[in-house]
Coordinates of N, CA and C in Angstrom, one line a residue:
X1 N -7.2 11.4 63.8 CA -6.5 10.5 64.2 C -7.1 9.1 62.9
X2 N -6.4 8.3 62.8 CA -6.8 7.4 61.6 C -7.6 6.6 62.3
X3 N -8.7 6.1 61.8 CA -10.2 5.4 62.1 C -8.8 3.6 62.2
X4 N -9.5 2.9 63.1 CA -9.1 1.4 63.2 C -9.6 0.7 62.2
X5 N -8.9 -0.5 62.0 CA -9.1 -1.1 60.6 C -9.8 -2.6 61.5
X6 N -10.6 -2.7 61.5 CA -11.8 -4.0 62.2 C -11.2 -4.7 61.4
X7 N -10.6 -5.5 63.1 CA -9.9 -7.2 62.5 C -11.2 -8.0 62.5
X8 N -11.2 -9.2 61.2 CA -12.3 -9.8 60.8 C -11.7 -11.2 60.8
X9 N -10.2 -11.1 61.7 CA -10.1 -12.5 62.2 C -11.1 -13.6 63.1
X10 N -11.6 -12.8 63.7 CA -12.4 -13.3 64.9 C -13.7 -13.7 64.3
X11 N -13.9 -15.1 64.1 CA -15.2 -15.6 63.9 C -16.0 -16.2 64.6
X12 N -16.9 -15.7 64.4 CA -18.7 -16.0 65.7 C -18.3 -17.9 65.3
X13 N -17.9 -18.4 64.5 CA -18.8 -19.7 64.5 C -17.9 -20.0 62.8
X14 N -17.4 -21.7 63.2 CA -16.2 -21.6 61.4 C -17.2 -23.3 61.3
X15 N -17.1 -24.4 60.7 CA -17.7 -25.3 60.5 C -16.0 -25.7 59.5
X16 N -15.5 -26.3 60.3 CA -14.2 -26.5 60.4 C -14.0 -28.1 59.7
X17 N -15.1 -28.6 59.7 CA -15.4 -30.1 58.8 C -15.6 -29.7 57.9
X18 N -15.9 -28.7 57.1 CA -16.8 -28.7 55.6 C -15.1 -28.1 54.9
X19 N -14.2 -28.2 54.7 CA -13.0 -28.0 54.3 C -12.4 -29.4 54.3
X20 N -12.7 -30.3 55.4 CA -12.2 -31.3 54.6 C -13.5 -32.9 54.2
X21 N -14.7 -32.5 54.2 CA -15.9 -33.3 54.0 C -16.0 -32.6 52.4
X22 N -15.1 -31.3 52.1 CA -16.2 -30.8 50.7 C -14.6 -30.5 50.0
X23 N -14.5 -30.4 48.7 CA -13.5 -29.7 48.0 C -13.7 -28.6 47.7
X24 N -13.9 -27.3 48.6 CA -14.2 -26.0 48.4 C -13.6 -25.8 47.0
X25 N -14.6 -25.6 45.9 CA -13.9 -24.2 44.4 C -14.0 -23.1 44.6
X26 N -14.5 -22.6 45.0 CA -15.0 -20.9 44.9 C -16.1 -20.5 46.4
X27 N -15.4 -19.3 46.8 CA -15.9 -18.6 47.9 C -17.0 -17.9 47.4
X28 N -17.9 -17.0 48.4 CA -18.8 -15.7 48.4 C -18.7 -15.6 49.7
X29 N -19.0 -13.8 49.2 CA -19.2 -13.3 51.1 C -20.7 -13.1 50.9
X30 N -21.8 -13.1 51.9 CA -22.9 -13.4 51.9 C -23.3 -12.1 53.2
X31 N -24.4 -11.6 53.3 CA -24.6 -11.1 54.4 C -26.0 -12.0 54.9
X32 N -26.4 -11.7 55.8 CA -27.7 -12.8 56.5 C -28.5 -11.4 56.9
X33 N -30.3 -11.9 56.6 CA -31.0 -11.4 57.0 C -31.3 -11.4 58.1
X34 N -30.9 -11.1 59.5 CA -31.8 -11.5 60.9 C -32.7 -10.5 61.5
X35 N -33.4 -10.7 62.3 CA -34.5 -10.0 62.9 C -33.2 -9.7 64.6
X36 N -33.9 -8.2 65.2 CA -33.2 -8.0 66.4 C -32.6 -8.8 67.3
X37 N -33.4 -9.6 67.2 CA -33.1 -10.1 68.5 C -32.1 -11.6 68.0
X38 N -32.2 -12.0 66.9 CA -31.5 -13.0 66.4 C -29.1 -12.7 66.3
X39 N -29.5 -11.1 65.7 CA -28.3 -10.3 65.6 C -27.8 -10.2 67.2
X40 N -28.6 -9.8 68.1 CA -27.7 -10.0 68.8 C -27.3 -11.5 69.9
X41 N -28.3 -12.7 69.2 CA -27.7 -14.0 69.5 C -26.3 -14.4 68.8
X42 N -25.8 -14.0 67.7 CA -25.0 -14.3 66.9 C -23.5 -13.3 67.5
X43 N -24.1 -11.8 67.9 CA -22.8 -11.0 68.3 C -22.1 -12.1 69.5
X44 N -23.3 -12.3 70.0 CA -22.8 -12.9 71.9 C -22.2 -14.6 71.2
X45 N -22.2 -15.1 70.1 CA -21.5 -16.5 69.6 C -22.5 -17.4 69.6
X46 N -23.5 -17.3 70.0 CA -24.7 -18.1 70.0 C -25.2 -19.0 69.0
X47 N -24.5 -19.4 67.8 CA -24.8 -19.6 66.5 C -24.1 -20.8 65.9
X48 N -24.5 -21.7 65.6 CA -24.1 -23.1 64.9 C -24.2 -23.5 63.2
X49 N -22.9 -23.0 62.2 CA -23.8 -23.9 61.0 C -23.2 -25.0 61.1
X50 N -22.4 -25.8 61.8 CA -21.9 -27.2 61.2 C -23.2 -28.2 61.0
X51 N -24.4 -28.0 60.4 CA -24.8 -29.1 59.9 C -25.6 -28.3 58.6
X52 N -25.8 -26.7 58.2 CA -25.7 -26.4 57.7 C -25.1 -26.3 56.3
X53 N -26.7 -25.5 55.5 CA -26.3 -25.7 53.7 C -26.9 -24.6 53.4
X54 N -27.2 -24.1 51.8 CA -27.7 -23.0 51.0 C -28.6 -23.8 50.3
X55 N -29.7 -23.2 49.9 CA -30.6 -24.0 48.7 C -30.6 -22.4 48.2
X56 N -31.3 -22.3 47.0 CA -31.8 -21.4 46.6 C -33.3 -21.7 45.6
X57 N -34.3 -20.6 46.5 CA -35.5 -20.8 45.8 C -36.0 -19.5 45.5
X58 N -36.5 -19.7 44.1 CA -37.3 -18.3 44.0 C -36.2 -17.2 43.5
X59 N -35.1 -17.5 43.3 CA -34.1 -16.4 42.8 C -33.3 -15.5 44.2
X60 N -33.8 -16.4 45.3 CA -33.2 -16.3 46.5 C -32.5 -17.3 46.9
X61 N -31.7 -16.9 47.7 CA -30.5 -18.3 48.6 C -30.5 -18.1 49.9
X62 N -31.6 -19.2 50.1 CA -31.3 -19.5 51.4 C -30.7 -20.2 52.6
X63 N -29.9 -19.9 53.9 CA -29.3 -20.5 54.6 C -30.5 -21.6 55.8
X64 N -30.2 -22.9 55.0 CA -30.5 -23.8 55.9 C -30.1 -24.9 57.2
X65 N -30.8 -25.0 58.0 CA -30.3 -25.8 58.9 C -29.5 -25.2 59.8
X66 N -29.2 -24.0 60.5 CA -28.5 -23.4 61.5 C -28.8 -23.0 62.1
X67 N -28.4 -23.4 63.2 CA -29.2 -22.9 64.8 C -28.7 -21.5 65.0
X68 N -29.8 -19.7 65.3 CA -29.1 -19.5 65.9 C -30.2 -19.1 67.5
X69 N -29.8 -19.6 68.7 CA -30.0 -20.1 69.9 C -31.1 -18.4 70.3
X70 N -32.3 -18.8 71.0 CA -33.2 -17.5 71.6 C -32.3 -16.7 72.3
X71 N -32.5 -15.4 72.0 CA -31.7 -14.6 72.9 C -33.0 -14.6 73.9
X72 N -31.4 -14.7 75.3 CA -32.2 -14.7 76.6 C -33.7 -13.4 76.6
X73 N -33.2 -12.4 76.7 CA -33.9 -11.2 77.3 C -35.0 -10.7 76.0
X74 N -35.1 -11.5 74.6 CA -36.1 -11.5 73.6 C -37.5 -11.5 73.7
X75 N -38.1 -12.3 75.2 CA -39.5 -13.0 75.5 C -40.4 -12.7 73.5
X76 N -41.1 -12.1 73.5 CA -42.3 -12.3 72.7 C -41.5 -12.4 71.7
X77 N -40.4 -11.6 71.1 CA -39.4 -11.2 69.9 C -39.0 -12.3 69.0
X78 N -38.8 -13.3 69.7 CA -37.8 -14.2 69.7 C -37.9 -15.3 68.1
X79 N -37.6 -15.3 67.8 CA -38.3 -16.6 66.2 C -37.8 -17.7 66.7
X80 N -38.2 -18.7 65.5 CA -37.8 -20.0 66.1 C -35.9 -20.6 65.5
X81 N -35.3 -20.9 65.9 CA -33.7 -21.4 66.3 C -33.5 -21.2 64.8
X82 N -34.4 -22.8 64.4 CA -33.6 -22.8 62.7 C -34.4 -22.6 61.5
X83 N -35.0 -22.0 61.5 CA -35.5 -21.4 60.2 C -34.6 -21.2 59.6
X84 N -35.5 -21.0 58.2 CA -34.1 -20.3 57.2 C -34.2 -19.4 57.1
X85 N -33.3 -18.8 57.0 CA -32.8 -17.2 57.0 C -32.1 -17.0 55.2
X86 N -32.9 -15.6 54.7 CA -32.4 -15.7 53.1 C -31.0 -14.9 53.6
X87 N -29.9 -15.3 52.0 CA -28.8 -14.6 52.4 C -28.8 -13.3 51.3
X88 N -27.9 -12.9 51.3 CA -28.3 -11.4 50.7 C -26.9 -11.1 50.0
X89 N -27.4 -11.6 48.5 CA -26.2 -11.7 47.5 C -26.7 -10.7 46.2
X90 N -25.5 -10.7 45.0 CA -26.3 -10.3 43.9 C -27.2 -11.5 42.9
X91 N -27.4 -10.3 42.3 CA -28.3 -11.4 40.8 C -27.4 -12.4 40.5
X92 N -26.0 -12.2 40.1 CA -25.2 -12.8 39.6 C -24.5 -13.5 40.0
X93 N -24.3 -13.9 41.5 CA -23.6 -14.1 42.6 C -24.3 -15.2 43.1
X94 N -25.7 -15.3 42.9 CA -27.0 -16.2 42.9 C -27.0 -17.3 41.6
X95 N -26.9 -16.7 40.6 CA -27.0 -17.2 39.2 C -26.0 -18.4 38.9
X96 N -24.7 -17.8 40.0 CA -23.6 -19.0 40.0 C -23.7 -19.7 40.9
X97 N -24.9 -19.7 41.9 CA -25.3 -20.4 42.9 C -26.0 -21.0 43.0
X98 N -26.5 -20.7 41.5 CA -28.1 -21.9 41.2 C -27.7 -23.1 40.2
X99 N -26.8 -22.0 39.0 CA -25.8 -23.1 38.2 C -25.1 -24.2 38.7
X100 N -23.9 -24.0 39.9 CA -23.5 -24.6 40.6 C -24.0 -25.4 41.0
X101 N -25.5 -25.3 42.1 CA -26.6 -26.5 42.2 C -26.7 -27.7 42.1
X102 N -27.0 -27.0 40.3 CA -28.1 -27.6 39.9 C -27.1 -28.9 39.3
X103 N -25.4 -29.1 39.3 CA -24.8 -30.4 39.3 C -24.7 -31.3 40.4
X104 N -25.0 -32.5 39.5 CA -25.1 -33.7 40.4 C -23.7 -33.3 42.1
X105 N -23.6 -33.8 42.9 CA -22.4 -33.5 44.0 C -21.8 -32.6 44.6
X106 N -22.6 -31.6 44.3 CA -22.0 -29.6 44.5 C -22.9 -29.4 45.8
X107 N -22.7 -28.9 46.6 CA -23.2 -28.7 47.7 C -23.0 -27.2 48.2
X108 N -23.4 -26.2 48.6 CA -22.9 -24.7 48.6 C -23.6 -25.1 50.5
X109 N -22.5 -24.9 51.0 CA -22.1 -24.9 52.4 C -21.1 -23.5 53.1
X110 N -22.0 -22.9 54.6 CA -21.4 -22.6 55.0 C -20.4 -22.3 56.2
X111 N -19.5 -21.6 55.7 CA -17.4 -22.3 56.3 C -17.7 -21.2 57.4
X112 N -17.9 -19.8 56.7 CA -17.2 -19.1 58.6 C -18.9 -17.9 58.6
X113 N -18.8 -17.8 59.8 CA -19.7 -16.5 60.2 C -19.2 -15.6 61.0
X114 N -19.0 -14.0 60.8 CA -18.1 -13.0 61.5 C -19.2 -11.7 60.7
X115 N -18.6 -11.0 62.2 CA -18.9 -9.5 61.9 C -18.0 -8.4 61.0
X116 N -18.6 -7.6 60.3 CA -18.2 -6.8 59.1 C -18.6 -5.7 59.0
X117 N -18.1 -4.3 60.1 CA -18.8 -3.3 60.0 C -19.8 -3.2 60.3
X118 N -19.7 -4.4 61.6 CA -21.3 -4.4 62.3 C -22.8 -4.8 61.6
X119 N -21.6 -5.2 60.7 CA -23.0 -6.3 59.9 C -23.0 -7.7 59.8
X120 N -23.5 -9.2 60.1 CA -23.3 -10.8 60.1 C -23.2 -11.0 59.0
X121 N -21.7 -11.6 58.4 CA -21.2 -12.1 57.1 C -21.3 -13.4 57.5
X122 N -21.5 -14.6 55.9 CA -22.1 -15.5 55.9 C -20.6 -15.5 54.7
X123 N -19.6 -16.6 55.1 CA -18.9 -17.3 54.1 C -19.6 -18.4 53.5
X124 N -19.8 -18.6 52.2 CA -19.8 -20.2 51.7 C -19.3 -19.9 51.0
X125 N -19.4 -21.4 50.1 CA -18.3 -22.3 49.7 C -19.2 -23.2 48.9
X126 N -18.7 -23.5 47.0 CA -18.9 -24.3 46.6 C -18.5 -25.5 46.6
X127 N -19.0 -26.5 46.9 CA -17.9 -27.6 47.3 C -18.3 -29.3 47.3
X128 N -17.1 -29.9 46.3 CA -18.0 -30.9 46.0 C -17.1 -32.1 46.6
X129 N -18.4 -33.0 47.2 CA -17.7 -34.0 48.4 C -17.1 -34.7 47.9
X130 N -16.3 -35.1 49.2 CA -14.9 -36.1 48.5 C -15.0 -37.2 49.1
X131 N -14.0 -38.3 48.4 CA -14.2 -39.7 48.6 C -13.5 -39.9 49.9
X132 N -13.6 -41.4 50.0 CA -12.7 -41.5 51.6 C -11.4 -41.5 51.2
X133 N -11.0 -42.0 50.2 CA -9.2 -41.8 49.9 C -9.1 -40.2 49.4
X134 N -9.8 -39.6 49.1 CA -9.3 -37.9 49.4 C -8.9 -37.2 50.6
X135 N -9.6 -37.8 51.7 CA -10.0 -37.5 52.9 C -8.5 -38.2 53.9
X136 N -8.0 -39.3 53.1 CA -7.2 -40.1 54.0 C -5.5 -39.5 53.3
X137 N -5.7 -38.3 52.4 CA -4.9 -37.8 51.5 C -4.9 -36.8 52.1
X138 N -5.7 -35.7 52.6 CA -5.3 -34.8 53.6 C -4.6 -35.0 54.1
X139 N -5.5 -36.6 55.4 CA -4.5 -36.7 56.4 C -2.8 -37.0 56.4
X140 N -3.2 -37.4 55.3 CA -1.0 -37.7 55.0 C -0.9 -37.1 55.0
X141 N -1.3 -35.9 53.8 CA -0.3 -34.5 53.5 C -0.1 -33.9 55.1
X142 N -1.3 -33.5 55.7 CA -1.1 -32.7 57.1 C 0.1 -33.2 57.9
X143 N -0.6 -34.5 58.3 CA 0.7 -35.4 59.4 C 2.2 -35.5 58.6
X144 N 2.9 -35.6 57.3 CA 4.0 -35.3 56.5 C 4.3 -34.0 56.9
X145 N 3.3 -32.7 56.9 CA 4.0 -31.4 57.2 C 4.5 -30.6 58.3
X146 N 3.7 -31.6 59.8 CA 3.5 -31.4 61.0 C 5.0 -31.7 61.3
X147 N 5.3 -33.1 60.4 CA 6.6 -33.8 60.4 C 7.8 -33.1 60.0
X148 N 7.3 -32.3 58.9 CA 8.7 -31.7 58.5 C 9.2 -30.8 59.0
X149 N 8.2 -29.7 59.8 CA 7.3 -28.0 60.9 C 9.0 -29.0 61.9
X150 N 8.4 -30.0 62.4 CA 8.5 -30.5 64.0 C 10.8 -30.6 63.7
X151 N 10.7 -31.6 62.3 CA 12.3 -31.7 61.7 C 12.9 -30.1 61.9
X152 N 12.3 -29.0 61.1 CA 12.6 -28.1 60.9 C 13.0 -27.3 62.2
X153 N 12.0 -27.5 63.0 CA 11.9 -26.5 64.3 C 13.5 -27.2 64.9
X154 N 14.1 -28.3 65.2 CA 14.8 -28.8 66.0 C 16.4 -29.0 65.4

């Protein structure tokens, strides 16, 4: 019997505002370095990435300002919910992120958190902040597409 492919369409957390606030140029898949109680909280969906961002310190990519709720049965093994967590990336990927982050107006944001083969993964994107008129154009384009789909349906 063949193994079933694991479906990664189910995300544990998703940053919906990231694509609205930033023009995402490039994405990377990174592993998360978590403790035992943190991975249990992540698997139960107790993670929020809305305010998160990625920083580069001493050749390491760190996921900052992401809240992983304390595991209820974790007692003394629980850690600070908002601590910085290391992202597991290759050196050339970290170099690319570091170069991009040094530019003005560029932010590295987490887009999605999901499980892949039992490991927690984060999809991060290099984003340049959008101006107000860019956001208005996106809203107008989305409304036009919705209206077009509605007309084609009828």
